[in-house]
Coordinates of C-alpha atoms in Angstrom, one line a residue:
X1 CA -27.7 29.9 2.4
X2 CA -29.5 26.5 3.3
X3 CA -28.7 25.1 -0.1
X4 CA -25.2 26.2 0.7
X5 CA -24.9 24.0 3.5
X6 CA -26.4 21.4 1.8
X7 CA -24.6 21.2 -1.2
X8 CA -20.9 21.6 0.6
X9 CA -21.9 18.1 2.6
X10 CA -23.1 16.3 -0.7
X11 CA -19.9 17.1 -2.5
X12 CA -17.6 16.1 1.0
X13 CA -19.8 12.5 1.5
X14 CA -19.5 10.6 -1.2
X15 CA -16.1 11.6 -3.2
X16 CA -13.8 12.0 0.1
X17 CA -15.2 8.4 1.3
X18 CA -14.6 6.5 -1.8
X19 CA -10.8 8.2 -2.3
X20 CA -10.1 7.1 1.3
X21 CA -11.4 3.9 1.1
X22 CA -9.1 3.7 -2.4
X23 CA -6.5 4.9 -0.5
X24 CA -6.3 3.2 2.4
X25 CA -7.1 -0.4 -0.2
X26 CA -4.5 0.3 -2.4
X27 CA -1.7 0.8 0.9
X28 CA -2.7 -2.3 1.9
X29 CA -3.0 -4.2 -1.6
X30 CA 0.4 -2.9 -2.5
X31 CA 1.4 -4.2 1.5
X32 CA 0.0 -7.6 0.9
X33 CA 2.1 -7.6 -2.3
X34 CA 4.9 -6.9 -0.8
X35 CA 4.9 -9.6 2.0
X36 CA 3.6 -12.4 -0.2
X37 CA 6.9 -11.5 -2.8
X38 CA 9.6 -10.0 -1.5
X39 CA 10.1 -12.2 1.8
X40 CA 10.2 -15.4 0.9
X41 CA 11.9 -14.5 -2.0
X42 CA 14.6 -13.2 0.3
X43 CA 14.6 -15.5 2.2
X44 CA 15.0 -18.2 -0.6
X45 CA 18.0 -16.2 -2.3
X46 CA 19.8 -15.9 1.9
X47 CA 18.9 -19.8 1.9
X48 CA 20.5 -20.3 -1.2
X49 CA 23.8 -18.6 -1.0
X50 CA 24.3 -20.1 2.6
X51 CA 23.6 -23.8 0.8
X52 CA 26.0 -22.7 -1.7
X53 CA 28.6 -21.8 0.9
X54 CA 28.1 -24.8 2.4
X55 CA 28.3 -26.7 -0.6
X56 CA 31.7 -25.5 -1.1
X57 CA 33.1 -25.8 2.3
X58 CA 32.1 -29.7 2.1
X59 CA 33.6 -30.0 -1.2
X60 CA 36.7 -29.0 -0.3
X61 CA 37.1 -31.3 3.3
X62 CA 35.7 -33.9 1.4
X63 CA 38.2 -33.5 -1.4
X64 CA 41.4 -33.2 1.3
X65 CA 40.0 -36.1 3.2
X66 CA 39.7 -38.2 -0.2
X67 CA 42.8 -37.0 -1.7
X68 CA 45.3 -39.9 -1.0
X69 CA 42.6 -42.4 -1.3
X70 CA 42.2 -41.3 -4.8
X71 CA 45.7 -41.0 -5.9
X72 CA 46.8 -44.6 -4.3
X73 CA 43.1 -45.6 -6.1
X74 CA 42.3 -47.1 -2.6
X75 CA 38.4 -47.7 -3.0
X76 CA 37.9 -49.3 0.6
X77 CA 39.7 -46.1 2.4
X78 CA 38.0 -44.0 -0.6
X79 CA 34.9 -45.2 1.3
X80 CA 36.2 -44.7 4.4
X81 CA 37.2 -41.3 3.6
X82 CA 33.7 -40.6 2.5
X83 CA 32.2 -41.7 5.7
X84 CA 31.3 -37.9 7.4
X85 CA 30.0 -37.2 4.1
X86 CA 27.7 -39.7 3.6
X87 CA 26.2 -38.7 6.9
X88 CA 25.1 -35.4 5.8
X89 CA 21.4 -35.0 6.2
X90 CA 21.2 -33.3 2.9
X91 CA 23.9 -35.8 1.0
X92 CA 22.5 -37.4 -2.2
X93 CA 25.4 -38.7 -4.2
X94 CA 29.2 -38.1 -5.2
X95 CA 31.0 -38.9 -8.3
X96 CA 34.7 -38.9 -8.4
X97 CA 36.4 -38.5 -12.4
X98 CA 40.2 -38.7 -13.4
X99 CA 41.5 -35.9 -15.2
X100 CA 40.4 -36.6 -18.4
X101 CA 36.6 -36.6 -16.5
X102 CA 36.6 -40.7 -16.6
X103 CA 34.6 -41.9 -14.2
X104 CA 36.0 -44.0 -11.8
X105 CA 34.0 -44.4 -8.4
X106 CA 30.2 -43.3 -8.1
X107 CA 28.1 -43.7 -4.9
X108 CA 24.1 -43.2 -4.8
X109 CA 23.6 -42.1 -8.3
X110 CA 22.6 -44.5 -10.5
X111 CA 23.0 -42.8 -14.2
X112 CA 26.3 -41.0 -12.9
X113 CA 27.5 -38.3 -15.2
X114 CA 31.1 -36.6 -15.5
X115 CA 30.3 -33.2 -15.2
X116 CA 33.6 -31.3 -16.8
X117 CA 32.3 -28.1 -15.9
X118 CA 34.3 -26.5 -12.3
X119 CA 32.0 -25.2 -9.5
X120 CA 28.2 -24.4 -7.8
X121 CA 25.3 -24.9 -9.9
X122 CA 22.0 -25.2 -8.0
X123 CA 19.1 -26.8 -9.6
X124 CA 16.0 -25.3 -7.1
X125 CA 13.4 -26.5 -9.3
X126 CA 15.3 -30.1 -9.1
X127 CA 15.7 -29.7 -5.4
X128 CA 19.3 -30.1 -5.5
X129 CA 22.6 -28.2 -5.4
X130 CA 25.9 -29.9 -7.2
X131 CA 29.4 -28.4 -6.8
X132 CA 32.6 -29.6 -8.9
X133 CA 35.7 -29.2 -7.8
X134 CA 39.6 -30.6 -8.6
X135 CA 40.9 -33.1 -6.5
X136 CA 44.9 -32.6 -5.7
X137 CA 47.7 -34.7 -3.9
X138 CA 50.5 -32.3 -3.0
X139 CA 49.5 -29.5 -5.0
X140 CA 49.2 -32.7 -8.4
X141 CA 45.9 -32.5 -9.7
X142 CA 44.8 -36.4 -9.7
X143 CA 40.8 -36.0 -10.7
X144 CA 37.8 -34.8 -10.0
X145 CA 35.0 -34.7 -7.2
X146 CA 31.4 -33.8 -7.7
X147 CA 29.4 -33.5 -4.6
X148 CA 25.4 -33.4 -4.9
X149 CA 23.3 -32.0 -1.8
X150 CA 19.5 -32.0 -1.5
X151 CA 18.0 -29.1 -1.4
X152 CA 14.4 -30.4 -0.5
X153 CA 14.8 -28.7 3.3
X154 CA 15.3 -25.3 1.9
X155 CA 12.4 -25.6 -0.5
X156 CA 10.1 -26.9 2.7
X157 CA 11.1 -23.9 4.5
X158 CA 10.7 -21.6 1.4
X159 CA 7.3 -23.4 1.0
X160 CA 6.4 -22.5 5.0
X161 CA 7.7 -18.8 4.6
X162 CA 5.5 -18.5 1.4
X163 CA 2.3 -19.6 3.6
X164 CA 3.2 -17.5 6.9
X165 CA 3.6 -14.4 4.3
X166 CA 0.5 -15.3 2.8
X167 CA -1.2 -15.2 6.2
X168 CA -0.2 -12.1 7.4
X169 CA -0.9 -10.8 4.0
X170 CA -4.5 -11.9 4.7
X171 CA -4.3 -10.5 8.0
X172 CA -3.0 -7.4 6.9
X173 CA -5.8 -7.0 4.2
X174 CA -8.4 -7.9 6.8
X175 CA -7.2 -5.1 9.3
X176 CA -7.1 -3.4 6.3
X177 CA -10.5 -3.4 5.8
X178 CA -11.6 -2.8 9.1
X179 CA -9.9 0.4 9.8
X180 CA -10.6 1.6 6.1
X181 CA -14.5 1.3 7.6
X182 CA -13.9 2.5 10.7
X183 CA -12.0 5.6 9.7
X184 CA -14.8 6.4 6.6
X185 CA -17.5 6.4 9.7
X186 CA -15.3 8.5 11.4
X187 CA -15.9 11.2 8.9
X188 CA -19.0 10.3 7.2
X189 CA -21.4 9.5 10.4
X190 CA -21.3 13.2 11.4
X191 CA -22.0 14.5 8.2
X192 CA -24.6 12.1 7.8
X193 CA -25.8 14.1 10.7
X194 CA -25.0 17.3 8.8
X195 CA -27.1 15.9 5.9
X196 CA -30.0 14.9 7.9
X197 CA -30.5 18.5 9.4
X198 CA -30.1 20.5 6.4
X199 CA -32.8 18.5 4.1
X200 CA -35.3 19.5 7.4
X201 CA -34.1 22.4 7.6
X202 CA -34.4 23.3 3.6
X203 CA -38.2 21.7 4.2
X204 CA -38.8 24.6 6.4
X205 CA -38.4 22.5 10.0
X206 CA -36.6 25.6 11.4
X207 CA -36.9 23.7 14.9
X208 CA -34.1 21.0 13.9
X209 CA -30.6 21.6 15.1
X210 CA -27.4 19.7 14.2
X211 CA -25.7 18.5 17.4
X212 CA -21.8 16.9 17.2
X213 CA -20.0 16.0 19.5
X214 CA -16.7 17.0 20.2
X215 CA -14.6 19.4 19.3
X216 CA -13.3 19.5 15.4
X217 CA -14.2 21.3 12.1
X218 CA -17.8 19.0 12.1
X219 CA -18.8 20.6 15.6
X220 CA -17.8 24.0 14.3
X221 CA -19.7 23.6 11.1
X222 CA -22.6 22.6 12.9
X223 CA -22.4 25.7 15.5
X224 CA -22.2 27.7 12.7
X225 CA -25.1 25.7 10.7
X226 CA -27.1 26.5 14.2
X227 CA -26.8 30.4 14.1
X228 CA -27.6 30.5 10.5
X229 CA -30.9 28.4 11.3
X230 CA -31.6 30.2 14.6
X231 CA -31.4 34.2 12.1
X232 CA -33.5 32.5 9.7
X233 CA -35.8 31.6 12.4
X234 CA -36.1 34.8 14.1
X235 CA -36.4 36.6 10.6
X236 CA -38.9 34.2 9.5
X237 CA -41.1 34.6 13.0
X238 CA -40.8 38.7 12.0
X239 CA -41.8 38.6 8.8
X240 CA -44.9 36.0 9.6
X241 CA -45.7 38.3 13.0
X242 CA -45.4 41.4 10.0
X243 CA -48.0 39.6 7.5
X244 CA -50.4 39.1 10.3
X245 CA -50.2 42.7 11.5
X246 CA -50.9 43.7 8.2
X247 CA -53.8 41.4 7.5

Protein backbone atom coordinates (compact mmCIF):
# COMPACT_ATOMS: atom_id res chain seq x y z
CA UNK A 1 0.00 0.00 0.00
CA UNK A 2 2.87 2.56 1.00
CA UNK A 3 4.70 1.89 -2.21
CA UNK A 4 1.43 2.53 -3.88
CA UNK A 5 1.26 5.87 -2.71
CA UNK A 6 4.61 6.47 -3.48
CA UNK A 7 4.91 5.31 -6.81
CA UNK A 8 1.44 7.17 -8.08
CA UNK A 9 3.33 10.75 -6.90
CA UNK A 10 6.66 9.71 -8.72
CA UNK A 11 4.88 9.02 -11.95
CA UNK A 12 2.43 12.54 -11.49
CA UNK A 13 5.83 14.91 -10.56
CA UNK A 14 8.01 14.80 -13.11
CA UNK A 15 6.04 13.83 -16.55
CA UNK A 16 2.79 16.22 -15.82
CA UNK A 17 5.39 19.23 -14.94
CA UNK A 18 7.52 18.95 -17.88
CA UNK A 19 4.24 18.49 -20.44
CA UNK A 20 2.79 21.63 -18.84
CA UNK A 21 5.74 23.49 -18.87
CA UNK A 22 5.90 22.33 -22.89
CA UNK A 23 2.62 23.25 -23.06
CA UNK A 24 2.26 26.34 -21.78
CA UNK A 25 6.10 27.31 -23.79
CA UNK A 26 4.94 26.19 -27.00
CA UNK A 27 1.33 28.60 -26.52
CA UNK A 28 3.41 31.19 -26.00
CA UNK A 29 6.27 30.50 -28.61
CA UNK A 30 3.75 29.99 -31.31
CA UNK A 31 2.06 33.59 -29.55
CA UNK A 32 5.26 35.46 -29.91
CA UNK A 33 5.38 34.12 -33.46
CA UNK A 34 2.40 35.36 -34.28
CA UNK A 35 2.78 39.04 -33.11
CA UNK A 36 6.35 39.47 -34.38
CA UNK A 37 4.81 38.17 -38.23
CA UNK A 38 1.56 38.61 -38.86
CA UNK A 39 1.07 42.32 -37.52
CA UNK A 40 3.37 44.28 -39.06
CA UNK A 41 2.96 42.42 -41.91
CA UNK A 42 -0.61 43.48 -41.90
CA UNK A 43 -0.03 46.35 -41.24
CA UNK A 44 2.57 46.92 -44.11
CA UNK A 45 0.19 45.28 -46.76
CA UNK A 46 -3.06 47.97 -45.15
CA UNK A 47 -0.08 50.67 -45.51
CA UNK A 48 0.46 49.70 -48.80
CA UNK A 49 -2.76 49.52 -50.56
CA UNK A 50 -3.82 52.88 -48.90
CA UNK A 51 -0.29 54.37 -50.57
CA UNK A 52 -1.46 52.80 -53.58
CA UNK A 53 -4.84 54.38 -53.48
CA UNK A 54 -3.38 57.38 -52.88
CA UNK A 55 -1.04 57.13 -55.49
CA UNK A 56 -3.70 56.95 -57.90
CA UNK A 57 -5.99 59.59 -56.67
CA UNK A 58 -2.87 62.06 -57.08
CA UNK A 59 -2.18 60.82 -60.47
CA UNK A 60 -5.21 61.55 -61.73
CA UNK A 61 -5.79 65.47 -60.21
CA UNK A 62 -2.38 65.95 -61.17
CA UNK A 63 -3.01 64.71 -64.71
CA UNK A 64 -6.46 67.00 -65.08
CA UNK A 65 -4.63 69.90 -63.50
CA UNK A 66 -1.64 69.33 -66.14
CA UNK A 67 -3.71 68.48 -69.01
CA UNK A 68 -3.93 71.81 -71.05
CA UNK A 69 -0.53 72.76 -70.02
CA UNK A 70 0.62 69.71 -71.76
CA UNK A 71 -1.35 69.80 -74.82
CA UNK A 72 -0.62 73.79 -75.40
CA UNK A 73 3.17 72.43 -74.34
CA UNK A 74 3.08 75.40 -71.78
CA UNK A 75 6.21 74.45 -69.50
CA UNK A 76 5.87 77.67 -67.16
CA UNK A 77 1.93 76.81 -66.46
CA UNK A 78 3.12 72.95 -66.67
CA UNK A 79 5.06 74.15 -63.60
CA UNK A 80 2.48 75.93 -62.26
CA UNK A 81 0.16 73.23 -62.58
CA UNK A 82 2.54 70.96 -60.74
CA UNK A 83 2.70 73.32 -57.85
CA UNK A 84 0.22 71.17 -55.10
CA UNK A 85 2.15 68.30 -56.22
CA UNK A 86 5.40 69.26 -55.57
CA UNK A 87 4.29 70.04 -52.07
CA UNK A 88 3.47 66.56 -51.23
CA UNK A 89 5.45 65.39 -48.24
CA UNK A 90 6.06 62.12 -49.94
CA UNK A 91 6.72 63.60 -53.70
CA UNK A 92 9.99 62.53 -55.27
CA UNK A 93 9.73 63.20 -58.96
CA UNK A 94 7.43 63.30 -62.10
CA UNK A 95 8.09 62.53 -65.69
CA UNK A 96 5.77 63.60 -68.33
CA UNK A 97 6.14 61.47 -72.12
CA UNK A 98 4.24 62.09 -75.49
CA UNK A 99 2.45 59.31 -76.86
CA UNK A 100 5.07 57.60 -78.46
CA UNK A 101 6.68 57.59 -74.51
CA UNK A 102 9.24 60.67 -75.57
CA UNK A 103 10.19 62.33 -72.89
CA UNK A 104 9.50 65.82 -72.85
CA UNK A 105 9.55 67.51 -69.24
CA UNK A 106 11.24 65.70 -66.11
CA UNK A 107 11.38 67.34 -62.57
CA UNK A 108 13.65 65.86 -59.64
CA UNK A 109 14.94 62.83 -61.38
CA UNK A 110 17.99 63.03 -62.74
CA UNK A 111 18.34 59.70 -65.05
CA UNK A 112 14.50 60.07 -66.02
CA UNK A 113 13.13 56.98 -67.71
CA UNK A 114 9.85 56.68 -70.01
CA UNK A 115 8.25 53.97 -68.36
CA UNK A 116 5.61 52.56 -71.20
CA UNK A 117 4.11 50.29 -68.91
CA UNK A 118 0.24 51.80 -67.50
CA UNK A 119 -0.37 51.86 -63.64
CA UNK A 120 0.84 51.12 -59.67
CA UNK A 121 4.05 49.46 -59.20
CA UNK A 122 5.56 49.81 -55.67
CA UNK A 123 9.13 49.20 -55.10
CA UNK A 124 9.11 48.69 -50.92
CA UNK A 125 12.53 47.50 -50.86
CA UNK A 126 13.39 50.85 -53.02
CA UNK A 127 11.27 52.89 -50.77
CA UNK A 128 9.13 54.18 -53.38
CA UNK A 129 5.81 53.78 -55.18
CA UNK A 130 5.52 54.93 -59.07
CA UNK A 131 2.08 55.14 -60.89
CA UNK A 132 1.69 55.70 -64.86
CA UNK A 133 -1.07 56.97 -66.12
CA UNK A 134 -2.45 58.58 -69.75
CA UNK A 135 -2.74 62.10 -69.91
CA UNK A 136 -6.05 63.43 -72.00
CA UNK A 137 -7.36 66.84 -73.30
CA UNK A 138 -11.07 66.46 -74.00
CA UNK A 139 -11.18 62.87 -73.93
CA UNK A 140 -7.54 63.17 -76.83
CA UNK A 141 -4.95 61.30 -75.39
CA UNK A 142 -1.84 63.90 -75.55
CA UNK A 143 1.01 61.84 -73.41
CA UNK A 144 1.88 60.45 -70.51
CA UNK A 145 2.46 61.22 -66.68
CA UNK A 146 4.45 59.23 -64.27
CA UNK A 147 4.27 60.19 -60.71
CA UNK A 148 6.90 58.85 -58.11
CA UNK A 149 6.03 58.94 -54.23
CA UNK A 150 8.44 58.07 -51.32
CA UNK A 151 7.60 55.45 -49.45
CA UNK A 152 10.27 55.94 -46.71
CA UNK A 153 7.32 56.99 -44.05
CA UNK A 154 5.62 53.76 -44.42
CA UNK A 155 8.76 51.74 -44.13
CA UNK A 156 9.63 53.91 -40.68
CA UNK A 157 6.33 53.06 -39.36
CA UNK A 158 6.56 49.33 -40.61
CA UNK A 159 10.07 49.49 -38.91
CA UNK A 160 8.34 50.87 -35.44
CA UNK A 161 5.40 48.29 -35.60
CA UNK A 162 8.08 45.45 -36.20
CA UNK A 163 9.84 46.73 -32.77
CA UNK A 164 6.53 47.39 -30.65
CA UNK A 165 5.56 43.59 -31.93
CA UNK A 166 8.80 42.48 -31.00
CA UNK A 167 8.33 43.91 -27.41
CA UNK A 168 5.23 42.56 -26.61
CA UNK A 169 6.43 39.34 -28.04
CA UNK A 170 9.17 39.59 -25.30
CA UNK A 171 6.71 40.54 -22.89
CA UNK A 172 4.47 37.92 -23.71
CA UNK A 173 7.27 35.26 -23.55
CA UNK A 174 8.34 36.62 -20.19
CA UNK A 175 4.71 36.37 -18.63
CA UNK A 176 4.98 33.34 -20.25
CA UNK A 177 7.46 32.04 -18.23
CA UNK A 178 6.27 33.24 -15.09
CA UNK A 179 2.91 31.74 -15.02
CA UNK A 180 4.29 28.50 -16.66
CA UNK A 181 6.44 28.43 -13.07
CA UNK A 182 3.86 29.54 -11.05
CA UNK A 183 1.21 27.16 -12.26
CA UNK A 184 3.91 23.93 -12.21
CA UNK A 185 4.33 24.95 -8.23
CA UNK A 186 0.87 24.99 -8.08
CA UNK A 187 0.74 21.41 -8.66
CA UNK A 188 4.05 20.09 -7.91
CA UNK A 189 4.65 21.94 -4.22
CA UNK A 190 1.95 19.71 -2.69
CA UNK A 191 3.01 16.69 -4.01
CA UNK A 192 6.34 17.50 -3.07
CA UNK A 193 4.66 17.38 0.17
CA UNK A 194 3.02 14.04 -0.79
CA UNK A 195 6.61 12.82 -1.63
CA UNK A 196 8.21 13.90 1.51
CA UNK A 197 5.72 11.91 3.71
CA UNK A 198 5.54 8.78 1.92
CA UNK A 199 9.52 8.07 1.73
CA UNK A 200 9.08 8.60 5.97
CA UNK A 201 6.42 6.86 5.99
CA UNK A 202 7.86 3.78 3.78
CA UNK A 203 11.08 4.21 6.45
CA UNK A 204 8.71 3.14 9.04
CA UNK A 205 8.15 6.92 10.71
CA UNK A 206 4.44 5.92 11.16
CA UNK A 207 4.23 9.38 13.22
CA UNK A 208 4.46 11.62 9.89
CA UNK A 209 1.30 12.86 8.44
CA UNK A 210 0.70 14.73 5.12
CA UNK A 211 -1.09 17.98 5.79
CA UNK A 212 -2.57 20.26 2.46
CA UNK A 213 -4.31 22.83 2.55
CA UNK A 214 -7.39 23.43 0.99
CA UNK A 215 -9.78 21.78 -0.49
CA UNK A 216 -8.90 19.73 -3.92
CA UNK A 217 -7.98 16.13 -5.08
CA UNK A 218 -4.25 16.82 -3.16
CA UNK A 219 -6.10 17.37 0.23
CA UNK A 220 -8.18 14.39 -0.41
CA UNK A 221 -5.27 12.21 -1.32
CA UNK A 222 -3.55 13.19 1.65
CA UNK A 223 -6.75 12.38 4.03
CA UNK A 224 -6.82 9.35 2.52
CA UNK A 225 -2.82 8.86 2.74
CA UNK A 226 -3.56 9.66 6.65
CA UNK A 227 -6.10 6.79 7.36
CA UNK A 228 -4.00 4.41 5.53
CA UNK A 229 -0.93 5.39 7.83
CA UNK A 230 -3.06 5.80 11.01
CA UNK A 231 -4.49 1.39 10.23
CA UNK A 232 -0.96 0.68 9.62
CA UNK A 233 -0.11 2.27 12.81
CA UNK A 234 -2.69 0.82 14.94
CA UNK A 235 -1.95 -2.71 13.29
CA UNK A 236 1.61 -2.28 13.72
CA UNK A 237 1.26 -1.19 17.67
CA UNK A 238 -1.02 -4.80 17.88
CA UNK A 239 1.13 -6.86 16.38
CA UNK A 240 4.37 -5.37 18.43
CA UNK A 241 1.96 -5.29 21.80
CA UNK A 242 1.26 -9.28 20.39
CA UNK A 243 5.21 -10.23 20.07
CA UNK A 244 5.76 -8.83 23.46
CA UNK A 245 2.99 -10.84 25.08
CA UNK A 246 4.29 -13.68 23.58
CA UNK A 247 7.90 -13.20 24.57
Amino acid sequence: MKNKYINIVKKFISPKRTQLVILVMTIVLANSIFIVWYFPENFKQASLQRAESETLNISKLTQNAVASAVYFNDLDEIKNSLKATFNLPNYQSLVICDTLFNITTAFHERYPIAIKKLGLVNYYDSSFIRSTIPIKYKNILIGYLTLKLSLSSIKKDVHEAQLNALFISLVSLIIGIIFTVLISRVFTKPLQKLKSVFTEIARMNLAKRAYIPGDNEFTSLAESFNMMVDKLDKAYSEITEIHINLE
